[in-house]
């Protein structure tokens, strides 16, 4: 789409678009922050959830160890009682057979007692380790919960600040957009969302956005500066700017058949990453820019 203006009005339009570009880029950056900021809290809450799961697992292991220690202590008490009864019975034995029987009972009880004490010592040590781990986990959970509570408060304040800034930028956007064709603004917004740069200069016959060489007639129309035109390659709005001495190797008068040339080989590095990203996305936009090139107006 193209909209004709005299040169002075076009300068005003281009200046407004440049200002609008900065405002939109800042606004879209803020909108990204508004979208991304709560994710930080989500990540912290996921970590808290994992800590709690780990705590429950360790607590279950601790309870198993404690139950086993209690069982071993009860078993040890039974074996000690058997040994002690056998030792007491030694005082009242009357035959050799009774002596042998009690001595075996005492010997077996002592062996079992030693075995249980060894296992009990091992389980008590494991239980103490599990208890120490649980205390560390509890402290980590408490710290994480405190951090989340503080983070939530901080994030809410930050989001309020971002939204307030966005509201102010939207007011400026409305003011700058009010006297420009809504279709141009809509397209301009789409471009800036992709690239953060929606209006660029043409120096000589080269678009400074995608660094493509423009067709001669098209570059002449941009140079004339009496309508809004879009780059047929990157879809950005174009305005003419005199090239510096280093940039003036191509000029409008030197471009007889440049529009028909192959500008670069497959292995030549001449384009931004932007051009390759926009090549597929910009098909609809390029239809509109080509209408500019044909000189049609909406």
PDB file of C-alpha atoms in Angstrom:
ATOM      1  CA  UNK A   1       0.000   0.000   0.000  1.00  0.00           C
ATOM      2  CA  UNK A   2       1.251   3.525  -0.721  1.00  0.00           C
ATOM      3  CA  UNK A   3       0.015   6.844   0.445  1.00  0.00           C
ATOM      4  CA  UNK A   4       1.115  10.026  -1.385  1.00  0.00           C
ATOM      5  CA  UNK A   5       2.217  13.096   0.579  1.00  0.00           C
ATOM      6  CA  UNK A   6       4.300  16.115  -0.250  1.00  0.00           C
ATOM      7  CA  UNK A   7       7.907  15.933   0.872  1.00  0.00           C
ATOM      8  CA  UNK A   8       7.497  18.048   3.991  1.00  0.00           C
ATOM      9  CA  UNK A   9       4.582  15.963   5.213  1.00  0.00           C
ATOM     10  CA  UNK A  10       6.536  12.794   4.476  1.00  0.00           C
ATOM     11  CA  UNK A  11       9.448  14.025   6.589  1.00  0.00           C
ATOM     12  CA  UNK A  12       6.999  14.490   9.460  1.00  0.00           C
ATOM     13  CA  UNK A  13       5.595  11.008   8.874  1.00  0.00           C
ATOM     14  CA  UNK A  14       9.049   9.419   8.799  1.00  0.00           C
ATOM     15  CA  UNK A  15      10.062  11.271  11.980  1.00  0.00           C
ATOM     16  CA  UNK A  16       6.893  10.035  13.693  1.00  0.00           C
ATOM     17  CA  UNK A  17       7.569   6.488  12.513  1.00  0.00           C
ATOM     18  CA  UNK A  18      11.129   6.635  13.863  1.00  0.00           C
ATOM     19  CA  UNK A  19       9.826   7.808  17.246  1.00  0.00           C
ATOM     20  CA  UNK A  20       7.070   5.210  17.110  1.00  0.00           C
ATOM     21  CA  UNK A  21       9.643   2.541  16.330  1.00  0.00           C
ATOM     22  CA  UNK A  22      11.493   3.257  19.589  1.00  0.00           C
ATOM     23  CA  UNK A  23       8.250   3.300  21.567  1.00  0.00           C
ATOM     24  CA  UNK A  24       6.978   0.048  20.066  1.00  0.00           C
ATOM     25  CA  UNK A  25      10.312  -1.714  20.536  1.00  0.00           C
ATOM     26  CA  UNK A  26      10.382  -0.658  24.191  1.00  0.00           C
ATOM     27  CA  UNK A  27       6.741  -1.655  24.652  1.00  0.00           C
ATOM     28  CA  UNK A  28       7.259  -5.094  23.105  1.00  0.00           C
ATOM     29  CA  UNK A  29      10.337  -5.636  25.286  1.00  0.00           C
ATOM     30  CA  UNK A  30       8.239  -4.792  28.351  1.00  0.00           C
ATOM     31  CA  UNK A  31       5.487  -7.135  27.207  1.00  0.00           C
ATOM     32  CA  UNK A  32       8.074  -9.894  26.904  1.00  0.00           C
ATOM     33  CA  UNK A  33       9.251  -9.165  30.455  1.00  0.00           C
ATOM     34  CA  UNK A  34       5.635  -9.201  31.691  1.00  0.00           C
ATOM     35  CA  UNK A  35       5.249 -12.612  30.081  1.00  0.00           C
ATOM     36  CA  UNK A  36       8.612 -14.009  31.228  1.00  0.00           C
ATOM     37  CA  UNK A  37       8.861 -12.607  34.773  1.00  0.00           C
ATOM     38  CA  UNK A  38       6.279 -14.955  36.389  1.00  0.00           C
ATOM     39  CA  UNK A  39       8.200 -17.899  34.940  1.00  0.00           C
ATOM     40  CA  UNK A  40      11.027 -17.178  37.391  1.00  0.00           C
ATOM     41  CA  UNK A  41       8.554 -17.769  40.209  1.00  0.00           C
ATOM     42  CA  UNK A  42       7.277 -20.905  38.480  1.00  0.00           C
ATOM     43  CA  UNK A  43      10.819 -22.269  38.382  1.00  0.00           C
ATOM     44  CA  UNK A  44      11.258 -21.587  42.093  1.00  0.00           C
ATOM     45  CA  UNK A  45       7.968 -23.317  42.882  1.00  0.00           C
ATOM     46  CA  UNK A  46       9.021 -26.318  40.801  1.00  0.00           C
ATOM     47  CA  UNK A  47      12.243 -26.476  42.818  1.00  0.00           C
ATOM     48  CA  UNK A  48      10.219 -26.291  46.049  1.00  0.00           C
ATOM     49  CA  UNK A  49       8.005 -29.127  44.842  1.00  0.00           C
ATOM     50  CA  UNK A  50      11.082 -31.266  44.128  1.00  0.00           C
ATOM     51  CA  UNK A  51      12.521 -30.474  47.562  1.00  0.00           C
ATOM     52  CA  UNK A  52       9.277 -31.567  49.199  1.00  0.00           C
ATOM     53  CA  UNK A  53       9.212 -34.781  47.179  1.00  0.00           C
ATOM     54  CA  UNK A  54      12.798 -35.486  48.219  1.00  0.00           C
ATOM     55  CA  UNK A  55      11.902 -34.718  51.842  1.00  0.00           C
ATOM     56  CA  UNK A  56       8.986 -37.182  51.771  1.00  0.00           C
ATOM     57  CA  UNK A  57      11.236 -39.852  50.295  1.00  0.00           C
ATOM     58  CA  UNK A  58      13.943 -39.310  52.940  1.00  0.00           C
ATOM     59  CA  UNK A  59      11.331 -39.150  55.693  1.00  0.00           C
ATOM     60  CA  UNK A  60       9.946 -42.501  54.553  1.00  0.00           C
ATOM     61  CA  UNK A  61      13.459 -43.984  54.661  1.00  0.00           C
ATOM     62  CA  UNK A  62      13.976 -42.482  58.135  1.00  0.00           C
ATOM     63  CA  UNK A  63      10.728 -44.016  59.411  1.00  0.00           C
ATOM     64  CA  UNK A  64      11.737 -47.413  58.034  1.00  0.00           C
ATOM     65  CA  UNK A  65      15.126 -47.126  59.763  1.00  0.00           C
ATOM     66  CA  UNK A  66      13.484 -46.060  63.030  1.00  0.00           C
ATOM     67  CA  UNK A  67      11.019 -48.972  62.871  1.00  0.00           C
ATOM     68  CA  UNK A  68      13.882 -51.378  62.234  1.00  0.00           C
ATOM     69  CA  UNK A  69      15.857 -49.951  65.184  1.00  0.00           C
ATOM     70  CA  UNK A  70      12.795 -50.363  67.433  1.00  0.00           C
ATOM     71  CA  UNK A  71      12.383 -53.974  66.255  1.00  0.00           C
ATOM     72  CA  UNK A  72      16.066 -54.766  66.868  1.00  0.00           C
ATOM     73  CA  UNK A  73      15.911 -53.233  70.356  1.00  0.00           C
ATOM     74  CA  UNK A  74      12.886 -55.388  71.204  1.00  0.00           C
ATOM     75  CA  UNK A  75      14.639 -58.476  69.807  1.00  0.00           C
ATOM     76  CA  UNK A  76      17.774 -57.611  71.767  1.00  0.00           C
ATOM     77  CA  UNK A  77      15.783 -57.281  74.982  1.00  0.00           C
ATOM     78  CA  UNK A  78      14.313 -60.771  74.435  1.00  0.00           C
ATOM     79  CA  UNK A  79      17.753 -62.300  73.795  1.00  0.00           C
ATOM     80  CA  UNK A  80      19.215 -60.539  76.858  1.00  0.00           C
ATOM     81  CA  UNK A  81      16.371 -61.917  78.964  1.00  0.00           C
ATOM     82  CA  UNK A  82      17.062 -65.442  77.683  1.00  0.00           C
ATOM     83  CA  UNK A  83      20.770 -65.069  78.526  1.00  0.00           C
ATOM     84  CA  UNK A  84      20.076 -63.625  81.973  1.00  0.00           C
ATOM     85  CA  UNK A  85      17.573 -66.422  82.796  1.00  0.00           C
ATOM     86  CA  UNK A  86      20.124 -68.999  81.725  1.00  0.00           C
ATOM     87  CA  UNK A  87      22.814 -67.417  83.901  1.00  0.00           C
ATOM     88  CA  UNK A  88      20.435 -67.365  86.877  1.00  0.00           C
ATOM     89  CA  UNK A  89      19.501 -71.025  86.252  1.00  0.00           C
ATOM     90  CA  UNK A  90      23.133 -72.069  86.655  1.00  0.00           C
ATOM     91  CA  UNK A  91      22.760 -71.646  90.411  1.00  0.00           C
ATOM     92  CA  UNK A  92      20.041 -74.298  90.671  1.00  0.00           C
ATOM     93  CA  UNK A  93      21.204 -77.022  88.255  1.00  0.00           C
ATOM     94  CA  UNK A  94      21.570 -80.561  89.669  1.00  0.00           C
ATOM     95  CA  UNK A  95      22.734 -82.612  86.691  1.00  0.00           C
ATOM     96  CA  UNK A  96      25.415 -82.398  84.019  1.00  0.00           C
ATOM     97  CA  UNK A  97      22.758 -82.563  81.319  1.00  0.00           C
ATOM     98  CA  UNK A  98      21.026 -79.463  82.753  1.00  0.00           C
ATOM     99  CA  UNK A  99      24.383 -77.682  82.852  1.00  0.00           C
ATOM    100  CA  UNK A 100      25.118 -78.471  79.187  1.00  0.00           C
ATOM    101  CA  UNK A 101      21.657 -77.327  78.187  1.00  0.00           C
ATOM    102  CA  UNK A 102      21.878 -74.015  80.047  1.00  0.00           C
ATOM    103  CA  UNK A 103      25.404 -73.359  78.863  1.00  0.00           C
ATOM    104  CA  UNK A 104      24.293 -73.825  75.229  1.00  0.00           C
ATOM    105  CA  UNK A 105      21.312 -71.524  75.845  1.00  0.00           C
ATOM    106  CA  UNK A 106      23.575 -68.852  77.278  1.00  0.00           C
ATOM    107  CA  UNK A 107      26.172 -69.259  74.508  1.00  0.00           C
ATOM    108  CA  UNK A 108      23.544 -69.046  71.741  1.00  0.00           C
ATOM    109  CA  UNK A 109      21.969 -66.008  73.420  1.00  0.00           C
ATOM    110  CA  UNK A 110      25.324 -64.227  73.647  1.00  0.00           C
ATOM    111  CA  UNK A 111      26.082 -64.906  69.972  1.00  0.00           C
ATOM    112  CA  UNK A 112      22.629 -63.693  68.937  1.00  0.00           C
ATOM    113  CA  UNK A 113      22.992 -60.686  71.203  1.00  0.00           C
ATOM    114  CA  UNK A 114      26.318 -59.723  69.599  1.00  0.00           C
ATOM    115  CA  UNK A 115      24.802 -60.128  66.136  1.00  0.00           C
ATOM    116  CA  UNK A 116      21.797 -57.948  67.013  1.00  0.00           C
ATOM    117  CA  UNK A 117      23.962 -55.285  68.674  1.00  0.00           C
ATOM    118  CA  UNK A 118      26.143 -55.052  65.551  1.00  0.00           C
ATOM    119  CA  UNK A 119      23.120 -54.702  63.279  1.00  0.00           C
ATOM    120  CA  UNK A 120      21.485 -52.269  65.712  1.00  0.00           C
ATOM    121  CA  UNK A 121      24.578 -50.073  65.735  1.00  0.00           C
ATOM    122  CA  UNK A 122      24.548 -49.973  61.936  1.00  0.00           C
ATOM    123  CA  UNK A 123      20.824 -49.128  61.755  1.00  0.00           C
ATOM    124  CA  UNK A 124      21.093 -46.433  64.440  1.00  0.00           C
ATOM    125  CA  UNK A 125      23.924 -44.794  62.524  1.00  0.00           C
ATOM    126  CA  UNK A 126      21.839 -44.882  59.325  1.00  0.00           C
ATOM    127  CA  UNK A 127      18.849 -43.473  61.212  1.00  0.00           C
ATOM    128  CA  UNK A 128      20.962 -40.603  62.577  1.00  0.00           C
ATOM    129  CA  UNK A 129      22.223 -39.839  59.054  1.00  0.00           C
ATOM    130  CA  UNK A 130      18.668 -39.822  57.699  1.00  0.00           C
ATOM    131  CA  UNK A 131      17.601 -37.550  60.537  1.00  0.00           C
ATOM    132  CA  UNK A 132      20.438 -35.114  59.748  1.00  0.00           C
ATOM    133  CA  UNK A 133      19.468 -35.130  56.053  1.00  0.00           C
ATOM    134  CA  UNK A 134      15.851 -34.448  56.965  1.00  0.00           C
ATOM    135  CA  UNK A 135      16.858 -31.410  59.009  1.00  0.00           C
ATOM    136  CA  UNK A 136      18.864 -30.059  56.071  1.00  0.00           C
ATOM    137  CA  UNK A 137      15.914 -30.681  53.725  1.00  0.00           C
ATOM    138  CA  UNK A 138      13.542 -28.956  56.151  1.00  0.00           C
ATOM    139  CA  UNK A 139      15.807 -25.913  56.283  1.00  0.00           C
ATOM    140  CA  UNK A 140      16.069 -25.816  52.472  1.00  0.00           C
ATOM    141  CA  UNK A 141      12.283 -26.044  52.142  1.00  0.00           C
ATOM    142  CA  UNK A 142      11.820 -23.275  54.688  1.00  0.00           C
ATOM    143  CA  UNK A 143      14.356 -21.054  52.883  1.00  0.00           C
ATOM    144  CA  UNK A 144      12.773 -21.777  49.507  1.00  0.00           C
ATOM    145  CA  UNK A 145       9.294 -20.963  50.817  1.00  0.00           C
ATOM    146  CA  UNK A 146      10.593 -17.689  52.244  1.00  0.00           C
ATOM    147  CA  UNK A 147      12.350 -16.895  48.970  1.00  0.00           C
ATOM    148  CA  UNK A 148       9.172 -17.588  46.992  1.00  0.00           C
ATOM    149  CA  UNK A 149       7.091 -15.410  49.300  1.00  0.00           C
ATOM    150  CA  UNK A 150       9.578 -12.538  48.944  1.00  0.00           C
ATOM    151  CA  UNK A 151       9.918 -13.182  45.205  1.00  0.00           C
ATOM    152  CA  UNK A 152       6.168 -13.161  44.695  1.00  0.00           C
ATOM    153  CA  UNK A 153       5.902  -9.780  46.396  1.00  0.00           C
ATOM    154  CA  UNK A 154       8.840  -8.428  44.390  1.00  0.00           C
ATOM    155  CA  UNK A 155       7.502  -9.830  41.116  1.00  0.00           C
ATOM    156  CA  UNK A 156       4.057  -8.352  41.705  1.00  0.00           C
ATOM    157  CA  UNK A 157       5.634  -4.929  42.249  1.00  0.00           C
ATOM    158  CA  UNK A 158       7.839  -5.380  39.176  1.00  0.00           C
ATOM    159  CA  UNK A 159       4.872  -6.387  37.038  1.00  0.00           C
ATOM    160  CA  UNK A 160       2.920  -3.355  38.223  1.00  0.00           C
ATOM    161  CA  UNK A 161       5.863  -1.167  37.227  1.00  0.00           C
ATOM    162  CA  UNK A 162       6.127  -2.834  33.798  1.00  0.00           C
ATOM    163  CA  UNK A 163       2.391  -2.474  33.174  1.00  0.00           C
ATOM    164  CA  UNK A 164       2.478   1.170  34.227  1.00  0.00           C
ATOM    165  CA  UNK A 165       5.339   1.836  31.784  1.00  0.00           C
ATOM    166  CA  UNK A 166       3.422  -0.040  29.064  1.00  0.00           C
ATOM    167  CA  UNK A 167       0.349   2.119  29.635  1.00  0.00           C
ATOM    168  CA  UNK A 168       2.427   5.282  29.240  1.00  0.00           C
ATOM    169  CA  UNK A 169       4.039   3.962  26.066  1.00  0.00           C
ATOM    170  CA  UNK A 170       0.642   3.030  24.639  1.00  0.00           C
ATOM    171  CA  UNK A 171      -0.550   6.606  25.174  1.00  0.00           C
ATOM    172  CA  UNK A 172       2.486   7.894  23.260  1.00  0.00           C
ATOM    173  CA  UNK A 173       1.866   5.255  20.595  1.00  0.00           C
ATOM    174  CA  UNK A 174      -1.738   6.416  20.136  1.00  0.00           C
ATOM    175  CA  UNK A 175      -0.638  10.029  19.801  1.00  0.00           C
ATOM    176  CA  UNK A 176       2.012   9.252  17.164  1.00  0.00           C
ATOM    177  CA  UNK A 177      -0.218   6.794  15.281  1.00  0.00           C
ATOM    178  CA  UNK A 178      -3.298   9.017  15.125  1.00  0.00           C
ATOM    179  CA  UNK A 179      -2.345  10.788  11.874  1.00  0.00           C
ATOM    180  CA  UNK A 180      -0.860   7.794  10.044  1.00  0.00           C
ATOM    181  CA  UNK A 181      -2.799   5.286   7.965  1.00  0.00           C
ATOM    182  CA  UNK A 182      -3.925   2.423  10.298  1.00  0.00           C
ATOM    183  CA  UNK A 183      -2.906  -0.191   7.725  1.00  0.00           C
ATOM    184  CA  UNK A 184       0.626   1.192   7.652  1.00  0.00           C
ATOM    185  CA  UNK A 185       0.702   1.179  11.466  1.00  0.00           C
ATOM    186  CA  UNK A 186      -0.540  -2.419  11.604  1.00  0.00           C
ATOM    187  CA  UNK A 187       2.139  -3.593   9.207  1.00  0.00           C
ATOM    188  CA  UNK A 188       4.757  -1.483  10.990  1.00  0.00           C
ATOM    189  CA  UNK A 189       3.839  -3.130  14.306  1.00  0.00           C
ATOM    190  CA  UNK A 190       4.183  -6.623  12.825  1.00  0.00           C
ATOM    191  CA  UNK A 191       7.641  -5.818  11.465  1.00  0.00           C
ATOM    192  CA  UNK A 192       8.879  -4.394  14.778  1.00  0.00           C
ATOM    193  CA  UNK A 193       7.583  -7.408  16.687  1.00  0.00           C
ATOM    194  CA  UNK A 194       9.813  -9.550  14.490  1.00  0.00           C
ATOM    195  CA  UNK A 195      12.903  -7.371  14.177  1.00  0.00           C
ATOM    196  CA  UNK A 196      12.567  -4.368  16.547  1.00  0.00           C
ATOM    197  CA  UNK A 197      13.382  -2.186  13.520  1.00  0.00           C
ATOM    198  CA  UNK A 198      10.579  -1.208  11.174  1.00  0.00           C
ATOM    199  CA  UNK A 199      11.934   1.853   9.343  1.00  0.00           C
ATOM    200  CA  UNK A 200      15.395   1.961   7.772  1.00  0.00           C
ATOM    201  CA  UNK A 201      17.288   4.132   5.346  1.00  0.00           C
ATOM    202  CA  UNK A 202      18.126   3.492   1.729  1.00  0.00           C
ATOM    203  CA  UNK A 203      21.640   4.658   0.918  1.00  0.00           C
ATOM    204  CA  UNK A 204      22.213   4.822  -2.784  1.00  0.00           C
ATOM    205  CA  UNK A 205      20.305   1.738  -3.868  1.00  0.00           C
ATOM    206  CA  UNK A 206      20.887  -0.491  -0.809  1.00  0.00           C
ATOM    207  CA  UNK A 207      18.371  -1.185   1.963  1.00  0.00           C
ATOM    208  CA  UNK A 208      20.252  -0.764   5.244  1.00  0.00           C
ATOM    209  CA  UNK A 209      17.873  -3.229   6.916  1.00  0.00           C
ATOM    210  CA  UNK A 210      18.555  -6.346   4.846  1.00  0.00           C
ATOM    211  CA  UNK A 211      21.488  -5.002   2.759  1.00  0.00           C
ATOM    212  CA  UNK A 212      19.817  -6.013  -0.495  1.00  0.00           C
ATOM    213  CA  UNK A 213      20.366  -3.984  -3.672  1.00  0.00           C
ATOM    214  CA  UNK A 214      17.034  -2.495  -4.717  1.00  0.00           C
ATOM    215  CA  UNK A 215      15.722  -2.216  -8.282  1.00  0.00           C
ATOM    216  CA  UNK A 216      16.690   1.148  -9.791  1.00  0.00           C
ATOM    217  CA  UNK A 217      13.155   2.440 -10.398  1.00  0.00           C
ATOM    218  CA  UNK A 218      12.106   1.416  -6.914  1.00  0.00           C
ATOM    219  CA  UNK A 219      15.128   3.188  -5.357  1.00  0.00           C
ATOM    220  CA  UNK A 220      14.270   6.294  -7.376  1.00  0.00           C
ATOM    221  CA  UNK A 221      10.756   6.311  -5.922  1.00  0.00           C
ATOM    222  CA  UNK A 222      12.153   5.975  -2.389  1.00  0.00           C
ATOM    223  CA  UNK A 223      14.561   8.829  -3.159  1.00  0.00           C
ATOM    224  CA  UNK A 224      11.643  10.978  -4.323  1.00  0.00           C
ATOM    225  CA  UNK A 225      10.188  10.577  -0.841  1.00  0.00           C
ATOM    226  CA  UNK A 226       6.574  11.354  -1.618  1.00  0.00           C
ATOM    227  CA  UNK A 227       4.964   8.131  -0.365  1.00  0.00           C
ATOM    228  CA  UNK A 228       5.401   5.371   2.203  1.00  0.00           C
ATOM    229  CA  UNK A 229       7.193   2.410   0.623  1.00  0.00           C
ATOM    230  CA  UNK A 230       8.191  -0.982   1.959  1.00  0.00           C
ATOM    231  CA  UNK A 231      11.336  -2.948   1.106  1.00  0.00           C
ATOM    232  CA  UNK A 232      10.375  -5.836  -1.208  1.00  0.00           C
ATOM    233  CA  UNK A 233      12.876  -8.074   0.599  1.00  0.00           C
ATOM    234  CA  UNK A 234      12.613  -7.365   4.346  1.00  0.00           C
ATOM    235  CA  UNK A 235       9.260  -5.479   4.344  1.00  0.00           C
ATOM    236  CA  UNK A 236      10.584  -2.525   6.354  1.00  0.00           C
ATOM    237  CA  UNK A 237       9.483   1.047   5.633  1.00  0.00           C
ATOM    238  CA  UNK A 238      12.133   2.892   3.642  1.00  0.00           C
ATOM    239  CA  UNK A 239      13.318   6.497   3.551  1.00  0.00           C
ATOM    240  CA  UNK A 240      16.203   7.900   1.530  1.00  0.00           C
ATOM    241  CA  UNK A 241      19.472   8.971   3.132  1.00  0.00           C
ATOM    242  CA  UNK A 242      22.505  10.286   1.303  1.00  0.00           C
ATOM    243  CA  UNK A 243      25.332   7.716   1.431  1.00  0.00           C
ATOM    244  CA  UNK A 244      28.749   8.585   2.833  1.00  0.00           C
ATOM    245  CA  UNK A 245      31.790   8.531   0.578  1.00  0.00           C
ATOM    246  CA  UNK A 246      32.555   4.934   1.602  1.00  0.00           C
ATOM    247  CA  UNK A 247      28.980   3.889   0.851  1.00  0.00           C
ATOM    248  CA  UNK A 248      28.617   5.647  -2.500  1.00  0.00           C
ATOM    249  CA  UNK A 249      30.157   3.035  -4.796  1.00  0.00           C
ATOM    250  CA  UNK A 250      26.614   2.401  -6.128  1.00  0.00           C
ATOM    251  CA  UNK A 251      24.475   5.370  -7.063  1.00  0.00           C
ATOM    252  CA  UNK A 252      21.084   5.785  -8.676  1.00  0.00           C
ATOM    253  CA  UNK A 253      22.696   6.894 -11.967  1.00  0.00           C
ATOM    254  CA  UNK A 254      24.873   3.763 -12.109  1.00  0.00           C
ATOM    255  CA  UNK A 255      22.056   1.257 -11.854  1.00  0.00           C
ATOM    256  CA  UNK A 256      20.973   0.754 -15.467  1.00  0.00           C
ATOM    257  CA  UNK A 257      20.355  -2.999 -15.299  1.00  0.00           C
ATOM    258  CA  UNK A 258      21.181  -3.807 -11.692  1.00  0.00           C
ATOM    259  CA  UNK A 259      17.639  -4.986 -11.069  1.00  0.00           C
ATOM    260  CA  UNK A 260      18.319  -7.917 -13.418  1.00  0.00           C
ATOM    261  CA  UNK A 261      21.650  -8.992 -11.875  1.00  0.00           C
ATOM    262  CA  UNK A 262      22.276 -11.918  -9.545  1.00  0.00           C
ATOM    263  CA  UNK A 263      23.529 -10.017  -6.556  1.00  0.00           C
ATOM    264  CA  UNK A 264      25.487 -12.747  -4.799  1.00  0.00           C
ATOM    265  CA  UNK A 265      26.629 -16.362  -5.126  1.00  0.00           C
ATOM    266  CA  UNK A 266      25.533 -19.161  -2.839  1.00  0.00           C
ATOM    267  CA  UNK A 267      28.707 -18.906  -0.746  1.00  0.00           C
ATOM    268  CA  UNK A 268      28.728 -15.090  -0.538  1.00  0.00           C
ATOM    269  CA  UNK A 269      27.977 -13.544   2.816  1.00  0.00           C
ATOM    270  CA  UNK A 270      25.901 -10.450   2.039  1.00  0.00           C
ATOM    271  CA  UNK A 271      22.742 -10.719   4.126  1.00  0.00           C
ATOM    272  CA  UNK A 272      21.762 -10.356   7.758  1.00  0.00           C
ATOM    273  CA  UNK A 273      20.271 -13.243   9.649  1.00  0.00           C
ATOM    274  CA  UNK A 274      17.147 -11.055   9.538  1.00  0.00           C
ATOM    275  CA  UNK A 275      16.688 -11.573   5.807  1.00  0.00           C
ATOM    276  CA  UNK A 276      16.768 -15.374   6.063  1.00  0.00           C
ATOM    277  CA  UNK A 277      14.330 -15.219   8.991  1.00  0.00           C
ATOM    278  CA  UNK A 278      11.967 -12.868   7.181  1.00  0.00           C
ATOM    279  CA  UNK A 279      12.084 -14.498   3.757  1.00  0.00           C
ATOM    280  CA  UNK A 280       9.214 -16.883   4.546  1.00  0.00           C
ATOM    281  CA  UNK A 281       7.342 -14.671   7.032  1.00  0.00           C
ATOM    282  CA  UNK A 282       7.262 -11.641   4.776  1.00  0.00           C
ATOM    283  CA  UNK A 283       5.380 -13.066   1.759  1.00  0.00           C
ATOM    284  CA  UNK A 284       2.197 -11.128   2.486  1.00  0.00           C
ATOM    285  CA  UNK A 285       4.156  -7.973   3.247  1.00  0.00           C
ATOM    286  CA  UNK A 286       6.093  -8.269  -0.004  1.00  0.00           C
ATOM    287  CA  UNK A 287       2.869  -8.303  -1.982  1.00  0.00           C
ATOM    288  CA  UNK A 288       2.080  -4.886  -0.547  1.00  0.00           C
ATOM    289  CA  UNK A 289       5.587  -3.511  -1.148  1.00  0.00           C
ATOM    290  CA  UNK A 290       5.499  -4.630  -4.738  1.00  0.00           C
ATOM    291  CA  UNK A 291       2.331  -2.598  -5.199  1.00  0.00           C
ATOM    292  CA  UNK A 292       4.357   0.426  -4.075  1.00  0.00           C
ATOM    293  CA  UNK A 293       6.930  -0.396  -6.656  1.00  0.00           C
ATOM    294  CA  UNK A 294       4.275  -0.479  -9.380  1.00  0.00           C
ATOM    295  CA  UNK A 295       3.176   2.978  -8.296  1.00  0.00           C
ATOM    296  CA  UNK A 296      -0.312   1.911  -7.150  1.00  0.00           C
ATOM    297  CA  UNK A 297      -1.998   3.643  -4.240  1.00  0.00           C
ATOM    298  CA  UNK A 298      -4.745   2.539  -1.849  1.00  0.00           C
TER     299      UNK A 298
END
